[in-house]
PDB file of C-alpha atoms in Angstrom:
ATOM      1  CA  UNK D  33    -190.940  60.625 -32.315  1.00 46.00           C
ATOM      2  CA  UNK D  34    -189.257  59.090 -35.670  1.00 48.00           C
ATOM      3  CA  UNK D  35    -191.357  57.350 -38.013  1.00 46.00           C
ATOM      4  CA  UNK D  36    -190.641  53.927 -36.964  1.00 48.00           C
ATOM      5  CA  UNK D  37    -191.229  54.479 -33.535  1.00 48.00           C
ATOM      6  CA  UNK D  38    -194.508  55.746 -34.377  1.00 48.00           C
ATOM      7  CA  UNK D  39    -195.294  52.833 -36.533  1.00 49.00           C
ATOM      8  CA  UNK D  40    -194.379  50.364 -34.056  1.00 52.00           C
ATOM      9  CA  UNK D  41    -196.951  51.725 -32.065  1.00 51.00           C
ATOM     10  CA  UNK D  42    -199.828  52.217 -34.883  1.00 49.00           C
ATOM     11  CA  UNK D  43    -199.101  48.260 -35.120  1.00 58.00           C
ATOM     12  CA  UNK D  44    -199.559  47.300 -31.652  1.00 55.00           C
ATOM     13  CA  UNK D  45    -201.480  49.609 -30.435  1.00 51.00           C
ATOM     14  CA  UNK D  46    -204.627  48.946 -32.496  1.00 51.00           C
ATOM     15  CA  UNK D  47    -203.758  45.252 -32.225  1.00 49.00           C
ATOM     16  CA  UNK D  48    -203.967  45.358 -28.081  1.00 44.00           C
ATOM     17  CA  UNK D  49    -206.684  48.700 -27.745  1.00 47.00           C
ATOM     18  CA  UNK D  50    -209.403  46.057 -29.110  1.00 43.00           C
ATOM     19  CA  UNK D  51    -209.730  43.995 -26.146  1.00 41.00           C
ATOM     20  CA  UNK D  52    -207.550  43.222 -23.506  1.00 47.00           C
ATOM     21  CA  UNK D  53    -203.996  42.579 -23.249  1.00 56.00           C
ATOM     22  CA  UNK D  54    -204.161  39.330 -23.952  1.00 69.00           C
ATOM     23  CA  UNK D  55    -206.708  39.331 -26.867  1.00 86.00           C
ATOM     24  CA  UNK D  56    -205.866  36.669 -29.365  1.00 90.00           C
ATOM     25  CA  UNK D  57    -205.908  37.973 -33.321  1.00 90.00           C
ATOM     26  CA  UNK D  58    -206.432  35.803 -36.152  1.00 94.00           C
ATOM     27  CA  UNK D  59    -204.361  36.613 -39.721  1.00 95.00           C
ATOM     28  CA  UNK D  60    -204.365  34.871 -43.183  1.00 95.00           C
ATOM     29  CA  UNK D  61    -200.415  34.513 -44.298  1.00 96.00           C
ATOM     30  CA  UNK D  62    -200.021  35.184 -47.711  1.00 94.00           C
ATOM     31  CA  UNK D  63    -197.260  34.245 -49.999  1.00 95.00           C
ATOM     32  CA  UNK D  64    -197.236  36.054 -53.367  1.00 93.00           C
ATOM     33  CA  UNK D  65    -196.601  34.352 -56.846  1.00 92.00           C
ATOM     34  CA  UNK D  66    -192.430  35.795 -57.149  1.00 89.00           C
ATOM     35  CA  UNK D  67    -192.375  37.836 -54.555  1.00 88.00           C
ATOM     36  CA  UNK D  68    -192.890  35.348 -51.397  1.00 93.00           C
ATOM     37  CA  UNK D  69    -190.028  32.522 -51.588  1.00 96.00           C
ATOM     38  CA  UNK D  70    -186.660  32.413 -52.438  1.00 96.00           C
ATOM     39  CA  UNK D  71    -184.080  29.940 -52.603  1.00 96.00           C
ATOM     40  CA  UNK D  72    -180.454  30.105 -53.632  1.00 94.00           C
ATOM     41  CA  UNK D  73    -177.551  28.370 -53.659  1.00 91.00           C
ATOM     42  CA  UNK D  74    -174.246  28.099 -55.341  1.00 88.00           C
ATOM     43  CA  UNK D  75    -171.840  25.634 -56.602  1.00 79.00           C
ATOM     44  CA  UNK D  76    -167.875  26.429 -56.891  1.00 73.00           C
ATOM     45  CA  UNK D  77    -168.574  27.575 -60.218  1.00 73.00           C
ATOM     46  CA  UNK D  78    -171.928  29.566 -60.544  1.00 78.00           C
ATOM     47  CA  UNK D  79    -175.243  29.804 -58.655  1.00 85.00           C
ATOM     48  CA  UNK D  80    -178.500  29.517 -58.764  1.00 88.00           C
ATOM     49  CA  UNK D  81    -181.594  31.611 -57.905  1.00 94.00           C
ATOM     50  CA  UNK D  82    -185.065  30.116 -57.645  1.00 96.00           C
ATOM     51  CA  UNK D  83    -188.283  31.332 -56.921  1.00 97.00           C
ATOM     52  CA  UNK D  84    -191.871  30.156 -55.635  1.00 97.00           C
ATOM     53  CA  UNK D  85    -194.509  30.975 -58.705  1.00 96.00           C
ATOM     54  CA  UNK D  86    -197.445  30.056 -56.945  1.00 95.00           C
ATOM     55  CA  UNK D  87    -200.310  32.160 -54.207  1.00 94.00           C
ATOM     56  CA  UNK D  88    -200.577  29.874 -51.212  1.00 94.00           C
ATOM     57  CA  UNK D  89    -202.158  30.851 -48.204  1.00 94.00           C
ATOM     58  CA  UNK D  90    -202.278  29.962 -44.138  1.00 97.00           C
ATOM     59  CA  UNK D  91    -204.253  31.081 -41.095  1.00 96.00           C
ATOM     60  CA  UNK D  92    -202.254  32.268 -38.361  1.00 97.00           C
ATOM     61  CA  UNK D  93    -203.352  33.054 -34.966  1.00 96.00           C
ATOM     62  CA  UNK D  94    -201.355  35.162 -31.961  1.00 95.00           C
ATOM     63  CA  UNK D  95    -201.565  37.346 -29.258  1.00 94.00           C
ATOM     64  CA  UNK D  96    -200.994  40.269 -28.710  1.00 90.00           C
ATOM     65  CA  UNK D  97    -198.208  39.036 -25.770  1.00 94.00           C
ATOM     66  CA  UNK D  98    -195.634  38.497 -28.887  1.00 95.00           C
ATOM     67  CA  UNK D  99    -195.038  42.383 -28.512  1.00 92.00           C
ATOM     68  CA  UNK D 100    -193.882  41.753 -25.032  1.00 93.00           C
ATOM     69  CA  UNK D 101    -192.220  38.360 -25.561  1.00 95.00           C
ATOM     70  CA  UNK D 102    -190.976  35.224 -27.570  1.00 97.00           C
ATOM     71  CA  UNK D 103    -195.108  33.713 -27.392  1.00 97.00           C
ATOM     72  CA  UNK D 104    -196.477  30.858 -28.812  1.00 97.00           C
ATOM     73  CA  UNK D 105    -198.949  30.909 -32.085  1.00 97.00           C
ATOM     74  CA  UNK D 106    -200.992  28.683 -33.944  1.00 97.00           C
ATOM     75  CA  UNK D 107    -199.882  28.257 -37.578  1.00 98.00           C
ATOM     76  CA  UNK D 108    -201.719  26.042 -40.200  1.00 97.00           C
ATOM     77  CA  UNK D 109    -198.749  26.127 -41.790  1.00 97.00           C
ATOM     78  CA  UNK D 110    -197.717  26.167 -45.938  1.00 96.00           C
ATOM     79  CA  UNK D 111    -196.376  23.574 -48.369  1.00 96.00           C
ATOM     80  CA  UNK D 112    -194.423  24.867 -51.003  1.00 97.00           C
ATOM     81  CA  UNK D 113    -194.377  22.804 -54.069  1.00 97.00           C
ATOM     82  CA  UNK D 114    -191.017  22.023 -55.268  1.00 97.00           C
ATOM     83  CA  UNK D 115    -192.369  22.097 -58.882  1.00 96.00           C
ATOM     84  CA  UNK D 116    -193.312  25.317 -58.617  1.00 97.00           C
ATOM     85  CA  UNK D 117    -189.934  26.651 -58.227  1.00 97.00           C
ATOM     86  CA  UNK D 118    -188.635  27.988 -60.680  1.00 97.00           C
ATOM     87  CA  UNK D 119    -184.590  28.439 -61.203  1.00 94.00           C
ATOM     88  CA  UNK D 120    -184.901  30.345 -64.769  1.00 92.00           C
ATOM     89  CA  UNK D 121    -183.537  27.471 -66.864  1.00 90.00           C
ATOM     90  CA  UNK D 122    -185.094  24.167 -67.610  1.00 92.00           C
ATOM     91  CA  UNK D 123    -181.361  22.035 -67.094  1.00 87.00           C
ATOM     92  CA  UNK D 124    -181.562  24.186 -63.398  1.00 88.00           C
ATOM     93  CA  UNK D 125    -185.071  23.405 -62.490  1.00 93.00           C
ATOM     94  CA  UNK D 126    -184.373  19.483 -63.354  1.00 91.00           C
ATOM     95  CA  UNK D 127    -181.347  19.745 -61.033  1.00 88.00           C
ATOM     96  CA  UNK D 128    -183.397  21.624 -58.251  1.00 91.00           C
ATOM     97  CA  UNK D 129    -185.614  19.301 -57.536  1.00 93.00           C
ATOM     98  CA  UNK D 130    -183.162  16.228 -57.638  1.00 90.00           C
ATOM     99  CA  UNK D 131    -181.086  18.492 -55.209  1.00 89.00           C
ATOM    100  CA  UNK D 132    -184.332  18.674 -53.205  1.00 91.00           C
ATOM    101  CA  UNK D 133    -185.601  15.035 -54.038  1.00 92.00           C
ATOM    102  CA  UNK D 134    -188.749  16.227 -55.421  1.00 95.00           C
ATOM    103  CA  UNK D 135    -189.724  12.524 -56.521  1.00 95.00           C
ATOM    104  CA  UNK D 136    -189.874  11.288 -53.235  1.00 95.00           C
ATOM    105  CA  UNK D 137    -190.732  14.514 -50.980  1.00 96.00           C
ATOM    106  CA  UNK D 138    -192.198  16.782 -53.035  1.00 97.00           C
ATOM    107  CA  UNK D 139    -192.981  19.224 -50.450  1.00 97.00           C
ATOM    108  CA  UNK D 140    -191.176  22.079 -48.713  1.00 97.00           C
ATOM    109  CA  UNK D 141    -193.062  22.858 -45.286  1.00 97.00           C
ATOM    110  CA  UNK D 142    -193.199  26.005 -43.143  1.00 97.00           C
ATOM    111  CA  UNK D 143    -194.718  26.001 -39.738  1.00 98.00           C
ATOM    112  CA  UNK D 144    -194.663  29.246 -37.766  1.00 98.00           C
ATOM    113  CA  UNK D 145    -194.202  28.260 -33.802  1.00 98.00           C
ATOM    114  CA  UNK D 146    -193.513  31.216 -31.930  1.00 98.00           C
ATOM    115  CA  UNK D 147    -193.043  35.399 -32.648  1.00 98.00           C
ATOM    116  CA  UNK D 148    -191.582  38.113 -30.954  1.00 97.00           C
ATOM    117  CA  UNK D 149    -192.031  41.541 -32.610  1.00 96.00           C
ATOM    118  CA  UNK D 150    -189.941  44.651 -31.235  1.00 95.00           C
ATOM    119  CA  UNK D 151    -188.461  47.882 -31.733  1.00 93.00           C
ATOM    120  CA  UNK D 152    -185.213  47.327 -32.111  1.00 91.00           C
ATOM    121  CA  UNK D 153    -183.467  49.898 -29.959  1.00 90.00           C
ATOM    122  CA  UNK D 154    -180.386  50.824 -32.024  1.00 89.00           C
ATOM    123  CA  UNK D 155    -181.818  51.471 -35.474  1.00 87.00           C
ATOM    124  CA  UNK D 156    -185.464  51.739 -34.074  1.00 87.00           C
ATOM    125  CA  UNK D 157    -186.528  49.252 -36.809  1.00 91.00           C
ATOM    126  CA  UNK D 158    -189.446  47.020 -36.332  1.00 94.00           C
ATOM    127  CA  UNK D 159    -188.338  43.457 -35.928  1.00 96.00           C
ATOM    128  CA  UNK D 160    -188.889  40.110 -35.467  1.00 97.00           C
ATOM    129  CA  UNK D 161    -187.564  36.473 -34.575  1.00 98.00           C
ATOM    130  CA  UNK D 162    -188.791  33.292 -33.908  1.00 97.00           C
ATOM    131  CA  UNK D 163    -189.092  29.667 -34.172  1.00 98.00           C
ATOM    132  CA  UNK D 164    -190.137  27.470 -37.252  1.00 98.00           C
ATOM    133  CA  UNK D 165    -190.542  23.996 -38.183  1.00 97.00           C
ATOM    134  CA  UNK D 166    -188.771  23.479 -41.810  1.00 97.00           C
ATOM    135  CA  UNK D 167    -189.354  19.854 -43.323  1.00 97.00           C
ATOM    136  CA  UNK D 168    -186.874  19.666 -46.511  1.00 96.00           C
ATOM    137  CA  UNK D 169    -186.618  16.004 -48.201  1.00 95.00           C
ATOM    138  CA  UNK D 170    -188.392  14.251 -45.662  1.00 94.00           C
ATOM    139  CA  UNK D 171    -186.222  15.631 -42.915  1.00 96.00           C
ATOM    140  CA  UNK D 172    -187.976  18.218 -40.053  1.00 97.00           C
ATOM    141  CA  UNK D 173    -186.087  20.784 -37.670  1.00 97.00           C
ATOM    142  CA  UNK D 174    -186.709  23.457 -35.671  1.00 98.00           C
ATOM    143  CA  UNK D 175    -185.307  26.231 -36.986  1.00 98.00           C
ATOM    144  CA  UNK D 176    -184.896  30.061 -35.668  1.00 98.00           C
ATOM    145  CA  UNK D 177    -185.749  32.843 -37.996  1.00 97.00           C
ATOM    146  CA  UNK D 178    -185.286  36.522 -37.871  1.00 97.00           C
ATOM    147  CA  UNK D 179    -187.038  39.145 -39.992  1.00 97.00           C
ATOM    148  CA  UNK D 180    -188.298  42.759 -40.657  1.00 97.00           C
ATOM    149  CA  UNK D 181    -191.527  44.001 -40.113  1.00 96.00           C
ATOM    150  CA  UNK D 182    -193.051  46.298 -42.493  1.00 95.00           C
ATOM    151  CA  UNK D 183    -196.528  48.041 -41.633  1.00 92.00           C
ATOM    152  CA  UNK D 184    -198.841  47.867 -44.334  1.00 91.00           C
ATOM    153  CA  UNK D 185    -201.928  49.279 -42.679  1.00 86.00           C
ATOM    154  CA  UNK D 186    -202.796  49.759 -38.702  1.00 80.00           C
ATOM    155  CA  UNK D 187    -203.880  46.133 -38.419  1.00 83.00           C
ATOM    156  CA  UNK D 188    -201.848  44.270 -41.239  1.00 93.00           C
ATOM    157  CA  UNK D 189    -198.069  44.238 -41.883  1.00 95.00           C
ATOM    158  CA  UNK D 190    -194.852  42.057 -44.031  1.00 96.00           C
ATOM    159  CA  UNK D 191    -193.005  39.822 -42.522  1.00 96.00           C
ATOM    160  CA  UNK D 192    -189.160  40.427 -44.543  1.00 97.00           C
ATOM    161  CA  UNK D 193    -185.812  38.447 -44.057  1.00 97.00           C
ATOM    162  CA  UNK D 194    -183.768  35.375 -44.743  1.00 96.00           C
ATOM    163  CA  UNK D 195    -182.361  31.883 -43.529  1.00 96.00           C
ATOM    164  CA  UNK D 196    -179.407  29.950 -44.371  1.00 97.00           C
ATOM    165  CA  UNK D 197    -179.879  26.313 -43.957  1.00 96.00           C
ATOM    166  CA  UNK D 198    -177.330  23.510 -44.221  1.00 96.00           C
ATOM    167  CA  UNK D 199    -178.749  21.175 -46.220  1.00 95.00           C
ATOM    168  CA  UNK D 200    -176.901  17.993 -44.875  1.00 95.00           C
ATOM    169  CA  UNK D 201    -178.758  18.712 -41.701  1.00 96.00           C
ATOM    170  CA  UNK D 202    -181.604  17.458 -43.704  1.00 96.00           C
ATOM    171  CA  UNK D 203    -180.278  14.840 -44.575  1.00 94.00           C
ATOM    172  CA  UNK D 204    -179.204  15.454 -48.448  1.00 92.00           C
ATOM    173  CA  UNK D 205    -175.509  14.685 -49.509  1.00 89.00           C
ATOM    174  CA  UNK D 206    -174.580  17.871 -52.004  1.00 86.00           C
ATOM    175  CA  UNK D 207    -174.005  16.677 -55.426  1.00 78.00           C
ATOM    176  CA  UNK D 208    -171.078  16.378 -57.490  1.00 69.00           C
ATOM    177  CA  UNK D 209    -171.338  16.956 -61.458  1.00 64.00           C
ATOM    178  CA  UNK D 210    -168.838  16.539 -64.438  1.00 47.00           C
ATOM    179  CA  UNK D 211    -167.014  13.582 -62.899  1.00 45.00           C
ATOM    180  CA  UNK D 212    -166.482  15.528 -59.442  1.00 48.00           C
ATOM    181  CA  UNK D 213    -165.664  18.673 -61.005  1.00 53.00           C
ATOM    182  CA  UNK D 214    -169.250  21.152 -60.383  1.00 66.00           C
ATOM    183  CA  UNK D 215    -169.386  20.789 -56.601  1.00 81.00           C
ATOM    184  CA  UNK D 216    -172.702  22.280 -54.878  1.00 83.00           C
ATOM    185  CA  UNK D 217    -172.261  23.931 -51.652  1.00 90.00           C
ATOM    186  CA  UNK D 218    -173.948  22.764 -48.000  1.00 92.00           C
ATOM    187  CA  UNK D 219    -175.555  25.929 -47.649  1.00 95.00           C
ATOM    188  CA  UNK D 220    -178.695  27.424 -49.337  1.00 94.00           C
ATOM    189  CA  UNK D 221    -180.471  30.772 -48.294  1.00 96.00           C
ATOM    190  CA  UNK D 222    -183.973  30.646 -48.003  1.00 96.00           C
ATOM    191  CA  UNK D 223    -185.222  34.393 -48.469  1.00 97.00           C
ATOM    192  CA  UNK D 224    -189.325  35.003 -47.427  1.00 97.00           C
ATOM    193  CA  UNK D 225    -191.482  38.206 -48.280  1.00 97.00           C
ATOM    194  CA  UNK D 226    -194.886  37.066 -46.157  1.00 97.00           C
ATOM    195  CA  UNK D 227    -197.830  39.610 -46.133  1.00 96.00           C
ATOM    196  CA  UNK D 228    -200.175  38.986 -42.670  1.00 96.00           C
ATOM    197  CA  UNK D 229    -203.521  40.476 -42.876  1.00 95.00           C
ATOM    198  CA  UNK D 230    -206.666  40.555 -40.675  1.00 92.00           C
ATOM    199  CA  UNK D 231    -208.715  37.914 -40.881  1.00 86.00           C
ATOM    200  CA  UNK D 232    -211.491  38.118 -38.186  1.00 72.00           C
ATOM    201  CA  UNK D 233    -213.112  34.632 -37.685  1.00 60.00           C
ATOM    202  CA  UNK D 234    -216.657  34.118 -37.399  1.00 49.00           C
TER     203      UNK D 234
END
């Protein structure tokens, strides 16, 4: 039995041995100061890179059919504050959160509506996919996400991966700079690092 095999099974196997198959688990979503949010983009000149510097936290409830299946959850969801990314340079953070109309929507939201977690069976990786709501500038979609999962303990785990998103789909026209010249592309990546840990409600 390889190692994430065995794993895969530590993780749902304590999950579903505590009640019955369909027992429903309750988690605090973390995201870490650095760690938990990325976005990047790039213009036809350079790029930038900037991350989330603030602990925010959600309550996220499941059962233990997303092993089996694409299921439903219950997500409180998180806001990330557009001020509190931060690009590395003063000039990019300004232009961040015009790019992101931070005056007017100052907000980017993150609500978790469905997970599937699986073995996959080429690389025998835990993974992951499943449907968001992303609200960017005032605009909402359903998006799809896929991700690692990365066992922390028997009962808690990481949620790993990335999603490019087209930001005219939300609505917001890619700038031009220097009289046309500096052109910023449609497409930013949207990298996430969540940690998901027991949270037993009273």
């Amino acid at each position: 039995m390889n190692y994430f095999h065995s794993v895969f099974l530590i993780l749902a196997t304590s999950i579903i041995c505590m009640g019955q198959e369909s027992t429903t688990r309750n988690y605090l979503l973390s995201v870490e100061p650095d760690v938990s949010m990325e976005i990047t983009g790039k213009t036809n000149v350079s790029s930038f890179d900037c991350q989330f510097t603030q602990s925010e936290s959600s309550t996220l409830t499941f059962t233990t059919k997303i092993f089996k299946q694409l299921t439903p959850v219950n997500h409180s969801g998180i806001d990330f504050k557009v001020n509190c990314f931060d690009c590395g340079i003063s000039l990019m953070n300004k232009e961040f959160k015009e790019l992101l109309e931070e005056d007017q929507f100052p907000n980017i939201s993150m609500k978790i509506l469905s997970m599937h977690i699986f073995k996959d069976p080429d690389s025998g990786q835990l993974k992951g996919v499943g449907n968001t709501l992303m609200s960017i500038a005032g605009q909402t979609r359903e998006e799809t996400i896929e991700y690692q999962v990365e066992t922390i303990s028997e009962d808690n785990f990481k949620i790993i991966g990335f999603k490019t998103l087209d930001i005219t789909q939300y609505g917001i026209t890619p700038p031009k700079k220097m009289m046309g010249m500096v052109k910023v592309n449609k497409n930013i990546t949207v990298d996430f690092n969540f940690t998901v840990i027991n949270s037993p409600l009273e």
